[in-house]
Amino acid sequence: MTLLIVDDEFYLVQGVKNAIDFEALGIDEIYTAYSADQARSVYEEHTVDILLSDVEMPRENGLSLIKWVKDNGYESINILLTGHANFNYAREGISLQILDYVLKPVEENSLREVMERAIDKVKENQQQKSEHLQTAKQELWRNLYNGTISADQDTITEFMTKNSIPEEMAEIFYYYAYLRAETTDDVFSANAVLSALEDQFSSGIYVTAVDKNRFMINISLSEYADVDSELEKKLYTCFTNTMDKLQKENDSFRFVFYLFSGAPLSAAPYAYELLEHYSKNILTSENKVISIANVPMDSISAKTASDSEQIDIAKWEELLSMNRADDILLDIRGLLMKTDSTFSAGLLRSIYYGLMSAVFTVLVQKNCSPMNISSQMTHATDPRTITTSSEGLLQWANSLLRSASDLLTSQNPEENIVEQVKLFIKDHIDDTDLSRTTIAEAVHISPDYLSYVFHKESGEVLSSYINGERIAIAKKLLLNTAASSQEIADKTGFSNVSYFSKQFKKTTGLTPNAYRSEHKK
């Protein structure tokens, strides 16, 4: 926790710093400033949890400083230092939601009492903020699964911005799983599932109830660049251990986990639909963990026997392995034409699930992780509308097969994509709108797939790479030109000089001016 002390008298600031044992209270960093301007610089470069400011200072008083703090969205708990009680100060302080006043000369017990209340308030605010963020994240998953919001990137970004969810959440890949908790009439809770999973996974766990005793589970894969066979085994073991724990503590239930693979956040509706379909068609009478990569795809029955009998999944797998996607499309068109202009919804669903099964099987056989193509499976068409018309189904099938064929036949297209991305970043480094979305548009792939490929090939998160390139150029400009911080911020694409200074300090440990002075020496 941090404290900023602001007063124009040097000895008073030092006296307050030494008045009590701040470290014992939980404050591990104390910043000092001797004017409102210096205080603003501290806010721009550091996180300030508690502000203790003198009321009367030359050129600008403490109330004006606190108004600036509020107007700029900083969330510190604010306390005023004053040499005398003044009704006007108190009245304006109420409007600015100041926690309290500390009278000069500062008395030890009084200062400690006020600081303890301020610390409690900071902790309370942090707890509320953390709970709000967790609720917002959970709501995002729920909305993606129930179709309240669509899975396109713009809609997701809008929801995340509105609810202050960090953009990194959309760049992470997640491992998707589905749990059925079978019993006669009892209800199982999502919190019980989460508690069991926390014994196996350290963080990044989301459990969403999608129906009575039915749960979608997402595990963050931010620390992994890919989902390889070793990771699959590790995850399978973790879910098996979770199942054993759940069954031991709840012997009236039967637990069945269905595991999918890694996929981006925007693939949530697709992963849910696929896993739910498997859970309805792959049944067991015992506690079990089922990886759909290990299930014979042709064992999954369609809605009606007559529809499923028309689908030759093995034939589609063979054609795709031979890079004959066009023949698969012709076969699908033939199935639809056989029924004249009228066909059952079951036939469309059979084709939909059959084609996904064929693609998934071939990818596994060729050692291509399904996460490489999962975002493409949802990119062209909303999964919930694919089987409502033959046109929608054919459009989706064409997009899926093209993406699968490109992936299976290319040697290593990711390396070329990363080189294109780096070149584009270099050419547009001064653009404040440079982002995952603009880059993805330039290289003609989805934003989710771009994040995955860049991380996989370079080992870096895309946003971190952009920031690193900007800081590297800023360093050169600081040492080789006389440009001001504002000019350098403009040349490197930072939205404002305050944000530039904060990012520069975060990366180098020095402010831009300090870096220039130290390295020029």
Short mmCIF file of C-alpha atoms in Angstrom, two decimals:
data_model
loop_
_atom_site.label_atom_id
_atom_site.label_comp_id
_atom_site.label_asym_id
_atom_site.label_seq_id
_atom_site.Cartn_x
_atom_site.Cartn_y
_atom_site.Cartn_z
CA MET A 1 0.00 0.00 0.00
CA THR A 2 1.30 3.50 -0.80
CA LEU A 3 1.07 6.97 0.80
CA LEU A 4 1.76 10.39 -0.73
CA ILE A 5 2.54 13.28 1.66
CA VAL A 6 2.22 16.77 0.13
CA ASP A 7 3.29 19.98 1.90
CA ASP A 8 5.39 22.97 0.90
CA GLU A 9 7.37 22.74 4.18
CA PHE A 10 10.21 20.20 3.91
CA TYR A 11 10.61 19.61 7.65
CA LEU A 12 6.89 19.09 8.15
CA VAL A 13 6.86 16.38 5.47
CA GLN A 14 9.83 14.67 7.09
CA GLY A 15 8.20 15.00 10.50
CA VAL A 16 5.02 13.31 9.29
CA LYS A 17 7.06 10.50 7.68
CA ASN A 18 8.72 9.78 11.02
CA ALA A 19 5.73 10.43 13.29
CA ILE A 20 4.49 6.83 13.32
CA ASP A 21 5.59 3.39 12.08
CA PHE A 22 3.80 3.38 8.72
CA GLU A 23 5.33 0.04 7.72
CA ALA A 24 3.74 -1.65 10.73
CA LEU A 25 0.38 -0.37 9.50
CA GLY A 26 0.93 -1.98 6.10
CA ILE A 27 2.20 1.03 4.11
CA ASP A 28 5.36 -0.13 2.33
CA GLU A 29 5.99 2.91 0.08
CA ILE A 30 5.87 6.60 1.00
CA TYR A 31 6.14 9.28 -1.70
CA THR A 32 6.67 12.98 -0.97
CA ALA A 33 5.90 16.16 -2.88
CA TYR A 34 6.33 19.86 -2.05
CA SER A 35 3.79 21.32 -4.47
CA ALA A 36 0.62 20.32 -6.28
CA ASP A 37 2.59 20.02 -9.54
CA GLN A 38 5.03 17.55 -7.97
CA ALA A 39 2.09 15.61 -6.53
CA ARG A 40 0.50 15.29 -9.96
CA SER A 41 3.76 13.88 -11.31
CA VAL A 42 3.74 11.24 -8.58
CA TYR A 43 0.19 10.23 -9.53
CA GLU A 44 1.18 9.93 -13.18
CA GLU A 45 4.11 7.63 -12.38
CA HIS A 46 2.91 5.60 -9.39
CA THR A 47 -0.20 4.15 -7.78
CA VAL A 48 -1.25 6.29 -4.82
CA ASP A 49 -3.55 4.60 -2.31
CA ILE A 50 -3.67 7.35 0.34
CA LEU A 51 -3.08 11.10 -0.10
CA LEU A 52 -2.20 13.29 2.90
CA SER A 53 -2.07 16.88 1.62
CA ASP A 54 -1.65 20.30 3.19
CA VAL A 55 -4.61 22.60 2.61
CA GLU A 56 -2.71 25.85 2.06
CA MET A 57 0.23 25.79 -0.36
CA PRO A 58 1.69 28.44 -2.70
CA ARG A 59 -0.08 28.84 -6.06
CA GLU A 60 -2.49 25.93 -5.49
CA ASN A 61 -4.19 24.56 -2.37
CA GLY A 62 -4.85 20.98 -1.35
CA LEU A 63 -8.55 21.11 -2.20
CA SER A 64 -7.70 22.01 -5.78
CA LEU A 65 -5.23 19.11 -5.92
CA ILE A 66 -7.85 16.67 -4.62
CA LYS A 67 -10.36 17.94 -7.20
CA TRP A 68 -7.77 17.19 -9.92
CA VAL A 69 -7.27 13.69 -8.44
CA LYS A 70 -11.03 13.05 -8.60
CA ASP A 71 -11.46 14.54 -12.08
CA ASN A 72 -8.70 12.33 -13.49
CA GLY A 73 -10.14 9.10 -12.14
CA TYR A 74 -7.57 8.36 -9.44
CA GLU A 75 -9.04 6.42 -6.53
CA SER A 76 -6.88 7.40 -3.56
CA ILE A 77 -8.32 7.96 -0.08
CA ASN A 78 -7.76 11.66 0.61
CA ILE A 79 -6.89 13.36 3.93
CA LEU A 80 -6.12 17.05 4.51
CA LEU A 81 -3.45 18.60 6.73
CA THR A 82 -4.51 21.96 8.18
CA GLY A 83 -3.18 24.38 10.75
CA HIS A 84 -6.64 25.43 11.98
CA ALA A 85 -10.23 24.35 11.74
CA ASN A 86 -11.95 26.24 8.92
CA PHE A 87 -15.64 25.83 8.13
CA ASN A 88 -15.19 26.67 4.44
CA TYR A 89 -12.51 24.01 4.04
CA ALA A 90 -14.69 21.48 5.83
CA ARG A 91 -17.69 22.27 3.65
CA GLU A 92 -15.73 21.94 0.39
CA GLY A 93 -13.99 18.85 1.73
CA ILE A 94 -17.35 17.13 2.22
CA SER A 95 -18.21 17.71 -1.44
CA LEU A 96 -14.87 16.10 -2.43
CA GLN A 97 -15.49 13.12 -0.10
CA ILE A 98 -12.37 13.76 1.98
CA LEU A 99 -11.98 11.11 4.67
CA ASP A 100 -10.81 13.45 7.46
CA TYR A 101 -8.55 16.31 8.57
CA VAL A 102 -5.29 16.08 10.53
CA LEU A 103 -4.47 19.21 12.51
CA LYS A 104 -0.99 20.74 12.73
CA PRO A 105 1.13 20.25 14.67
CA VAL A 106 0.60 16.59 13.91
CA GLU A 107 -0.15 14.50 16.99
CA GLU A 108 0.99 10.87 16.83
CA ASN A 109 -2.17 9.14 18.08
CA SER A 110 -4.45 11.30 15.95
CA LEU A 111 -2.41 10.59 12.81
CA ARG A 112 -2.35 6.86 13.53
CA GLU A 113 -6.12 6.73 14.06
CA VAL A 114 -6.83 8.52 10.79
CA MET A 115 -4.33 6.40 8.86
CA GLU A 116 -5.84 3.17 10.21
CA ARG A 117 -9.28 4.26 8.98
CA ALA A 118 -7.80 5.22 5.61
CA ILE A 119 -6.09 1.83 5.28
CA ASP A 120 -9.33 0.02 6.13
CA LYS A 121 -11.11 2.09 3.47
CA VAL A 122 -8.47 1.25 0.84
CA LYS A 123 -8.82 -2.46 1.61
CA GLU A 124 -12.61 -2.20 1.45
CA ASN A 125 -12.43 -0.44 -1.95
CA GLN A 126 -9.95 -3.00 -3.29
CA GLN A 127 -12.18 -5.86 -2.15
CA GLN A 128 -15.25 -4.29 -3.78
CA LYS A 129 -13.31 -3.66 -6.98
CA SER A 130 -12.04 -7.25 -7.05
CA GLU A 131 -15.55 -8.65 -6.45
CA HIS A 132 -17.02 -6.40 -9.15
CA LEU A 133 -14.35 -7.50 -11.63
CA GLN A 134 -14.91 -11.19 -10.86
CA THR A 135 -18.67 -10.74 -11.24
CA ALA A 136 -18.20 -8.95 -14.57
CA LYS A 137 -15.92 -11.71 -15.89
CA GLN A 138 -18.40 -14.37 -14.86
CA GLU A 139 -21.21 -12.42 -16.51
CA LEU A 140 -19.20 -12.27 -19.74
CA TRP A 141 -18.88 -16.07 -19.83
CA ARG A 142 -22.56 -16.52 -19.01
CA ASN A 143 -23.63 -14.10 -21.73
CA LEU A 144 -21.45 -15.86 -24.31
CA TYR A 145 -22.92 -19.24 -23.44
CA ASN A 146 -26.57 -18.18 -23.39
CA GLY A 147 -26.29 -15.97 -26.49
CA THR A 148 -27.08 -12.67 -24.73
CA ILE A 149 -24.05 -11.16 -26.48
CA SER A 150 -22.58 -12.36 -29.77
CA ALA A 151 -19.05 -13.74 -29.96
CA ASP A 152 -17.68 -11.14 -32.39
CA GLN A 153 -14.65 -9.20 -31.16
CA ASP A 154 -16.28 -5.75 -31.23
CA THR A 155 -19.18 -6.84 -29.02
CA ILE A 156 -16.84 -8.56 -26.56
CA THR A 157 -14.54 -5.53 -26.43
CA GLU A 158 -17.49 -3.21 -25.81
CA PHE A 159 -18.68 -5.36 -22.90
CA MET A 160 -15.18 -5.58 -21.42
CA THR A 161 -14.59 -1.82 -21.67
CA LYS A 162 -17.96 -1.04 -20.10
CA ASN A 163 -17.21 -3.36 -17.17
CA SER A 164 -13.50 -2.43 -16.75
CA ILE A 165 -12.32 -5.94 -17.65
CA PRO A 166 -8.62 -5.93 -18.70
CA GLU A 167 -8.20 -6.44 -22.46
CA GLU A 168 -5.68 -9.24 -21.79
CA MET A 169 -8.61 -11.52 -20.98
CA ALA A 170 -9.60 -11.54 -24.65
CA GLU A 171 -6.05 -12.44 -25.72
CA ILE A 172 -5.77 -15.51 -23.51
CA PHE A 173 -6.60 -19.04 -24.64
CA TYR A 174 -8.73 -21.18 -22.34
CA TYR A 175 -9.12 -24.91 -21.90
CA TYR A 176 -12.82 -25.77 -22.20
CA ALA A 177 -14.54 -28.58 -20.30
CA TYR A 178 -18.12 -29.57 -19.52
CA LEU A 179 -19.37 -31.26 -16.34
CA ARG A 180 -22.54 -33.27 -15.76
CA ALA A 181 -23.35 -33.86 -12.08
CA GLU A 182 -25.91 -36.69 -12.23
CA THR A 183 -28.31 -37.43 -9.35
CA THR A 184 -31.98 -38.07 -8.69
CA ASP A 185 -33.17 -34.72 -7.35
CA ASP A 186 -30.36 -32.86 -5.57
CA VAL A 187 -28.85 -29.66 -6.94
CA PHE A 188 -25.08 -29.24 -7.22
CA SER A 189 -23.52 -25.77 -6.93
CA ALA A 190 -20.95 -24.05 -9.13
CA ASN A 191 -19.04 -23.01 -6.00
CA ALA A 192 -18.52 -26.66 -5.07
CA VAL A 193 -17.10 -27.36 -8.53
CA LEU A 194 -14.84 -24.31 -8.29
CA SER A 195 -13.59 -25.34 -4.85
CA ALA A 196 -12.61 -28.80 -6.13
CA LEU A 197 -10.87 -27.36 -9.21
CA GLU A 198 -8.84 -24.90 -7.10
CA ASP A 199 -6.97 -27.85 -5.58
CA GLN A 200 -5.64 -28.69 -9.06
CA PHE A 201 -5.36 -25.31 -10.82
CA SER A 202 -3.71 -22.31 -9.21
CA SER A 203 -5.67 -19.51 -10.91
CA GLY A 204 -7.71 -18.44 -13.93
CA ILE A 205 -10.65 -20.81 -13.23
CA TYR A 206 -14.19 -19.95 -14.33
CA VAL A 207 -17.21 -22.16 -13.64
CA THR A 208 -20.56 -21.27 -15.23
CA ALA A 209 -23.82 -23.09 -14.51
CA VAL A 210 -25.54 -23.56 -17.90
CA ASP A 211 -28.38 -25.77 -16.64
CA LYS A 212 -29.35 -27.71 -13.53
CA ASN A 213 -26.22 -29.68 -12.55
CA ARG A 214 -24.54 -28.77 -15.87
CA PHE A 215 -21.42 -26.60 -15.86
CA MET A 216 -19.01 -25.10 -18.39
CA ILE A 217 -15.44 -24.81 -17.10
CA ASN A 218 -12.68 -22.59 -18.45
CA ILE A 219 -9.05 -22.79 -17.36
CA SER A 220 -6.73 -19.94 -18.38
CA LEU A 221 -3.80 -21.08 -20.54
CA SER A 222 -1.94 -17.75 -20.34
CA GLU A 223 1.27 -19.45 -19.20
CA TYR A 224 1.28 -21.84 -22.17
CA ALA A 225 2.05 -21.04 -25.81
CA ASP A 226 0.36 -24.18 -27.11
CA VAL A 227 -1.67 -27.19 -26.06
CA ASP A 228 0.62 -30.14 -26.76
CA SER A 229 0.24 -33.80 -25.85
CA GLU A 230 2.08 -33.42 -22.55
CA LEU A 231 -0.15 -30.57 -21.44
CA GLU A 232 -3.23 -32.54 -22.51
CA LYS A 233 -2.09 -35.41 -20.26
CA LYS A 234 -1.49 -33.04 -17.36
CA LEU A 235 -4.92 -31.44 -17.74
CA TYR A 236 -6.57 -34.87 -18.03
CA THR A 237 -4.91 -35.90 -14.76
CA CYS A 238 -6.02 -32.70 -13.03
CA PHE A 239 -9.63 -33.22 -14.07
CA THR A 240 -9.46 -36.88 -12.99
CA ASN A 241 -8.23 -35.79 -9.55
CA THR A 242 -11.02 -33.21 -9.40
CA MET A 243 -13.61 -35.86 -10.27
CA ASP A 244 -12.26 -38.19 -7.56
CA LYS A 245 -12.47 -35.40 -4.96
CA LEU A 246 -16.02 -34.47 -5.96
CA GLN A 247 -17.20 -38.07 -5.87
CA LYS A 248 -15.57 -38.74 -2.50
CA GLU A 249 -17.30 -35.76 -0.92
CA ASN A 250 -20.64 -36.22 -2.74
CA ASP A 251 -21.30 -39.95 -3.08
CA SER A 252 -24.93 -39.46 -4.11
CA PHE A 253 -23.77 -37.87 -7.40
CA ARG A 254 -22.12 -39.25 -10.51
CA PHE A 255 -19.67 -36.86 -12.19
CA VAL A 256 -18.74 -36.94 -15.88
CA PHE A 257 -16.25 -34.46 -17.34
CA TYR A 258 -16.08 -33.87 -21.11
CA LEU A 259 -12.82 -32.21 -22.20
CA PHE A 260 -12.30 -30.22 -25.40
CA SER A 261 -9.09 -28.25 -25.98
CA GLY A 262 -7.60 -24.78 -25.94
CA ALA A 263 -9.58 -22.03 -27.68
CA PRO A 264 -9.98 -18.24 -27.48
CA LEU A 265 -12.68 -16.52 -25.47
CA SER A 266 -14.67 -15.75 -28.63
CA ALA A 267 -14.98 -19.49 -29.33
CA ALA A 268 -17.00 -20.00 -26.13
CA PRO A 269 -20.41 -20.55 -27.83
CA TYR A 270 -18.89 -23.08 -30.24
CA ALA A 271 -17.07 -24.98 -27.48
CA TYR A 272 -20.23 -25.04 -25.36
CA GLU A 273 -22.41 -26.30 -28.19
CA LEU A 274 -19.93 -29.00 -29.15
CA LEU A 275 -19.38 -30.22 -25.58
CA GLU A 276 -23.08 -30.18 -24.78
CA HIS A 277 -23.73 -32.27 -27.88
CA TYR A 278 -21.11 -34.80 -26.81
CA SER A 279 -22.52 -34.93 -23.27
CA LYS A 280 -25.96 -35.85 -24.62
CA ASN A 281 -24.68 -38.55 -26.95
CA ILE A 282 -21.70 -40.08 -25.12
CA LEU A 283 -23.21 -41.55 -21.96
CA THR A 284 -21.68 -43.55 -19.12
CA SER A 285 -22.95 -45.20 -15.93
CA GLU A 286 -19.80 -44.39 -13.92
CA ASN A 287 -17.71 -41.42 -12.84
CA LYS A 288 -15.49 -40.63 -15.79
CA VAL A 289 -13.34 -38.06 -17.59
CA ILE A 290 -13.87 -38.19 -21.35
CA SER A 291 -11.58 -36.38 -23.77
CA ILE A 292 -13.45 -35.92 -27.02
CA ALA A 293 -10.15 -36.34 -28.87
CA ASN A 294 -10.25 -39.99 -27.79
CA VAL A 295 -13.89 -40.68 -28.70
CA PRO A 296 -14.61 -42.39 -32.05
CA MET A 297 -16.38 -39.62 -33.92
CA ASP A 298 -18.74 -41.91 -35.81
CA SER A 299 -20.06 -43.24 -32.48
CA ILE A 300 -21.91 -39.99 -31.89
CA SER A 301 -25.47 -40.48 -33.07
CA ALA A 302 -27.45 -37.77 -34.81
CA LYS A 303 -30.96 -36.72 -33.85
CA THR A 304 -32.59 -39.27 -36.14
CA ALA A 305 -31.29 -42.53 -37.51
CA SER A 306 -32.34 -41.69 -41.07
CA ASP A 307 -30.31 -38.47 -41.03
CA SER A 308 -27.18 -39.98 -39.48
CA GLU A 309 -27.18 -42.88 -41.97
CA GLN A 310 -26.64 -40.40 -44.82
CA ILE A 311 -23.49 -38.95 -43.26
CA ASP A 312 -20.18 -40.69 -44.04
CA ILE A 313 -17.77 -39.11 -41.56
CA ALA A 314 -14.95 -41.51 -42.38
CA LYS A 315 -15.18 -40.48 -46.05
CA TRP A 316 -14.93 -36.80 -45.12
CA GLU A 317 -11.89 -37.50 -42.94
CA GLU A 318 -10.17 -39.27 -45.82
CA LEU A 319 -10.98 -36.48 -48.29
CA LEU A 320 -9.71 -33.78 -45.92
CA SER A 321 -6.49 -35.72 -45.31
CA MET A 322 -6.00 -35.73 -49.11
CA ASN A 323 -6.66 -31.95 -49.26
CA ARG A 324 -9.92 -32.44 -51.15
CA ALA A 325 -12.13 -29.97 -49.30
CA ASP A 326 -14.08 -29.17 -52.48
CA ASP A 327 -15.21 -32.80 -52.72
CA ILE A 328 -16.53 -32.62 -49.15
CA LEU A 329 -18.52 -29.51 -50.05
CA LEU A 330 -19.92 -31.28 -53.12
CA ASP A 331 -20.90 -34.23 -50.94
CA ILE A 332 -22.71 -31.91 -48.50
CA ARG A 333 -24.52 -30.16 -51.36
CA GLY A 334 -25.50 -33.59 -52.70
CA LEU A 335 -27.00 -34.57 -49.34
CA LEU A 336 -29.10 -31.41 -49.33
CA MET A 337 -30.17 -31.87 -52.97
CA LYS A 338 -31.28 -35.48 -52.40
CA THR A 339 -34.11 -34.22 -50.26
CA ASP A 340 -35.30 -31.77 -52.95
CA SER A 341 -36.10 -28.37 -51.39
CA THR A 342 -37.33 -29.75 -48.08
CA PHE A 343 -35.12 -31.35 -45.44
CA SER A 344 -35.24 -31.93 -41.70
CA ALA A 345 -33.45 -29.85 -39.11
CA GLY A 346 -31.91 -33.14 -38.00
CA LEU A 347 -30.07 -33.45 -41.32
CA LEU A 348 -28.52 -29.99 -40.95
CA ARG A 349 -27.45 -30.81 -37.40
CA SER A 350 -26.03 -34.16 -38.52
CA ILE A 351 -23.93 -32.46 -41.22
CA TYR A 352 -22.83 -29.75 -38.78
CA TYR A 353 -21.65 -32.14 -36.06
CA GLY A 354 -20.33 -34.66 -38.58
CA LEU A 355 -18.12 -32.08 -40.29
CA MET A 356 -16.81 -30.74 -36.97
CA SER A 357 -16.02 -34.33 -35.97
CA ALA A 358 -14.16 -35.00 -39.22
CA VAL A 359 -12.10 -31.81 -39.00
CA PHE A 360 -11.30 -32.38 -35.34
CA THR A 361 -10.20 -35.97 -35.98
CA VAL A 362 -7.90 -35.05 -38.88
CA LEU A 363 -6.32 -32.19 -36.92
CA VAL A 364 -5.53 -34.55 -34.06
CA GLN A 365 -4.14 -37.16 -36.46
CA LYS A 366 -1.87 -34.56 -38.06
CA ASN A 367 -0.67 -33.27 -34.66
CA CYS A 368 -2.37 -29.93 -35.20
CA SER A 369 -3.94 -28.59 -32.00
CA PRO A 370 -7.64 -27.77 -32.49
CA MET A 371 -6.94 -24.40 -30.85
CA ASN A 372 -5.21 -23.39 -34.10
CA ILE A 373 -8.52 -23.38 -35.91
CA SER A 374 -11.14 -22.99 -33.19
CA SER A 375 -11.50 -19.25 -33.73
CA GLN A 376 -12.04 -19.86 -37.44
CA MET A 377 -14.88 -22.26 -36.66
CA THR A 378 -16.88 -19.34 -35.24
CA HIS A 379 -15.52 -16.52 -37.37
CA ALA A 380 -17.76 -16.69 -40.44
CA THR A 381 -21.12 -17.46 -38.86
CA ASP A 382 -22.72 -17.36 -35.42
CA PRO A 383 -22.77 -21.02 -34.23
CA ARG A 384 -26.39 -20.63 -33.11
CA THR A 385 -27.59 -19.79 -36.62
CA ILE A 386 -25.52 -22.26 -38.64
CA THR A 387 -28.11 -25.04 -38.67
CA THR A 388 -31.17 -22.85 -39.27
CA SER A 389 -30.67 -22.75 -43.07
CA SER A 390 -28.81 -24.63 -45.77
CA GLU A 391 -27.14 -21.39 -46.92
CA GLY A 392 -25.76 -20.69 -43.43
CA LEU A 393 -24.53 -24.25 -43.10
CA LEU A 394 -22.75 -24.20 -46.48
CA GLN A 395 -21.14 -20.82 -45.75
CA TRP A 396 -19.80 -22.09 -42.44
CA ALA A 397 -18.66 -25.41 -43.93
CA ASN A 398 -16.76 -23.62 -46.69
CA SER A 399 -15.01 -21.32 -44.20
CA LEU A 400 -14.14 -24.19 -41.86
CA LEU A 401 -12.78 -26.44 -44.60
CA ARG A 402 -10.69 -23.65 -46.17
CA SER A 403 -9.12 -22.84 -42.80
CA ALA A 404 -8.46 -26.52 -42.04
CA SER A 405 -6.93 -27.12 -45.49
CA ASP A 406 -4.66 -24.08 -45.18
CA LEU A 407 -3.48 -25.26 -41.79
CA LEU A 408 -2.86 -28.82 -42.88
CA THR A 409 -1.01 -28.00 -46.11
CA SER A 410 1.14 -25.05 -45.07
CA GLN A 411 4.62 -25.69 -43.71
CA ASN A 412 4.67 -22.94 -41.11
CA PRO A 413 2.45 -20.00 -42.04
CA GLU A 414 2.69 -18.59 -38.53
CA GLU A 415 6.30 -17.47 -38.99
CA ASN A 416 5.35 -15.44 -42.07
CA ILE A 417 2.39 -13.89 -40.23
CA VAL A 418 4.62 -12.80 -37.33
CA GLU A 419 7.09 -11.15 -39.72
CA GLN A 420 4.23 -9.28 -41.41
CA VAL A 421 2.94 -8.18 -38.01
CA LYS A 422 6.32 -6.89 -36.86
CA LEU A 423 6.78 -4.94 -40.09
CA PHE A 424 3.31 -3.41 -39.78
CA ILE A 425 4.00 -2.40 -36.16
CA LYS A 426 7.28 -0.78 -37.19
CA ASP A 427 5.57 1.24 -39.94
CA HIS A 428 2.68 2.35 -37.68
CA ILE A 429 4.42 2.77 -34.33
CA ASP A 430 3.32 6.43 -34.08
CA ASP A 431 -0.36 5.53 -34.54
CA THR A 432 -2.29 5.77 -31.26
CA ASP A 433 -4.93 3.45 -32.77
CA LEU A 434 -2.40 0.66 -33.35
CA SER A 435 -4.04 -2.39 -31.79
CA ARG A 436 -4.70 -6.09 -32.16
CA THR A 437 -7.77 -5.33 -34.28
CA THR A 438 -6.06 -2.97 -36.74
CA ILE A 439 -3.10 -5.34 -37.15
CA ALA A 440 -5.39 -8.34 -37.69
CA GLU A 441 -7.23 -6.46 -40.43
CA ALA A 442 -3.92 -5.64 -42.12
CA VAL A 443 -2.72 -9.27 -42.22
CA HIS A 444 -6.20 -10.69 -42.95
CA ILE A 445 -6.70 -12.98 -39.94
CA SER A 446 -8.96 -12.82 -36.89
CA PRO A 447 -7.73 -10.88 -33.81
CA ASP A 448 -7.93 -14.03 -31.65
CA TYR A 449 -5.84 -16.10 -34.06
CA LEU A 450 -3.35 -13.23 -34.37
CA SER A 451 -2.81 -13.18 -30.58
CA TYR A 452 -2.33 -16.94 -30.51
CA VAL A 453 0.11 -17.07 -33.46
CA PHE A 454 2.19 -14.13 -32.24
CA HIS A 455 2.52 -15.57 -28.75
CA LYS A 456 3.27 -19.07 -30.05
CA GLU A 457 5.99 -17.98 -32.50
CA SER A 458 7.60 -15.07 -30.62
CA GLY A 459 6.98 -16.04 -27.01
CA GLU A 460 5.60 -12.55 -26.33
CA VAL A 461 2.13 -11.14 -25.76
CA LEU A 462 1.29 -8.85 -28.68
CA SER A 463 0.45 -5.80 -26.55
CA SER A 464 3.72 -6.19 -24.61
CA TYR A 465 5.70 -6.36 -27.87
CA ILE A 466 4.08 -3.15 -29.16
CA ASN A 467 4.81 -1.38 -25.89
CA GLY A 468 8.41 -2.64 -25.94
CA GLU A 469 8.97 -1.33 -29.48
CA ARG A 470 7.58 2.05 -28.50
CA ILE A 471 9.82 2.27 -25.44
CA ALA A 472 12.88 1.24 -27.49
CA ILE A 473 12.28 4.07 -29.97
CA ALA A 474 11.60 6.49 -27.11
CA LYS A 475 15.00 5.64 -25.61
CA LYS A 476 16.76 6.49 -28.87
CA LEU A 477 14.90 9.76 -29.19
CA LEU A 478 15.71 10.74 -25.61
CA LEU A 479 19.44 10.16 -26.11
CA ASN A 480 19.84 11.37 -29.70
CA THR A 481 17.46 14.33 -29.93
CA ALA A 482 16.33 17.28 -27.86
CA ALA A 483 12.66 16.36 -28.32
CA SER A 484 10.39 16.94 -25.35
CA SER A 485 8.48 14.13 -23.63
CA GLN A 486 5.30 15.30 -25.35
CA GLU A 487 6.95 15.16 -28.79
CA ILE A 488 8.38 11.70 -28.08
CA ALA A 489 4.99 10.47 -26.85
CA ASP A 490 3.47 11.65 -30.17
CA LYS A 491 6.20 9.96 -32.24
CA THR A 492 5.80 6.63 -30.43
CA GLY A 493 2.02 6.39 -30.45
CA PHE A 494 1.28 6.96 -26.76
CA SER A 495 -2.11 8.60 -26.22
CA ASN A 496 -0.74 11.26 -23.85
CA VAL A 497 2.48 12.26 -22.14
CA SER A 498 1.30 11.05 -18.71
CA TYR A 499 0.67 7.54 -20.00
CA PHE A 500 4.02 7.61 -21.83
CA SER A 501 5.86 8.59 -18.64
CA LYS A 502 4.13 5.90 -16.63
CA GLN A 503 4.89 3.14 -19.16
CA PHE A 504 8.50 4.32 -19.57
CA LYS A 505 9.05 4.27 -15.80
CA LYS A 506 7.39 0.87 -15.52
CA THR A 507 9.74 -0.57 -18.19
CA THR A 508 13.04 1.13 -17.37
CA GLY A 509 12.67 2.09 -13.72
CA LEU A 510 13.32 5.75 -14.62
CA THR A 511 11.22 8.66 -15.80
CA PRO A 512 12.01 9.86 -19.35
CA ASN A 513 13.87 12.95 -18.03
CA ALA A 514 15.84 10.90 -15.50
CA TYR A 515 16.75 8.36 -18.20
CA ARG A 516 18.00 11.13 -20.49
CA SER A 517 20.06 12.75 -17.73
CA GLU A 518 21.61 9.53 -16.43
CA HIS A 519 22.54 7.99 -19.79
CA LYS A 520 23.83 11.20 -21.33
CA LYS A 521 26.25 11.49 -18.42
#
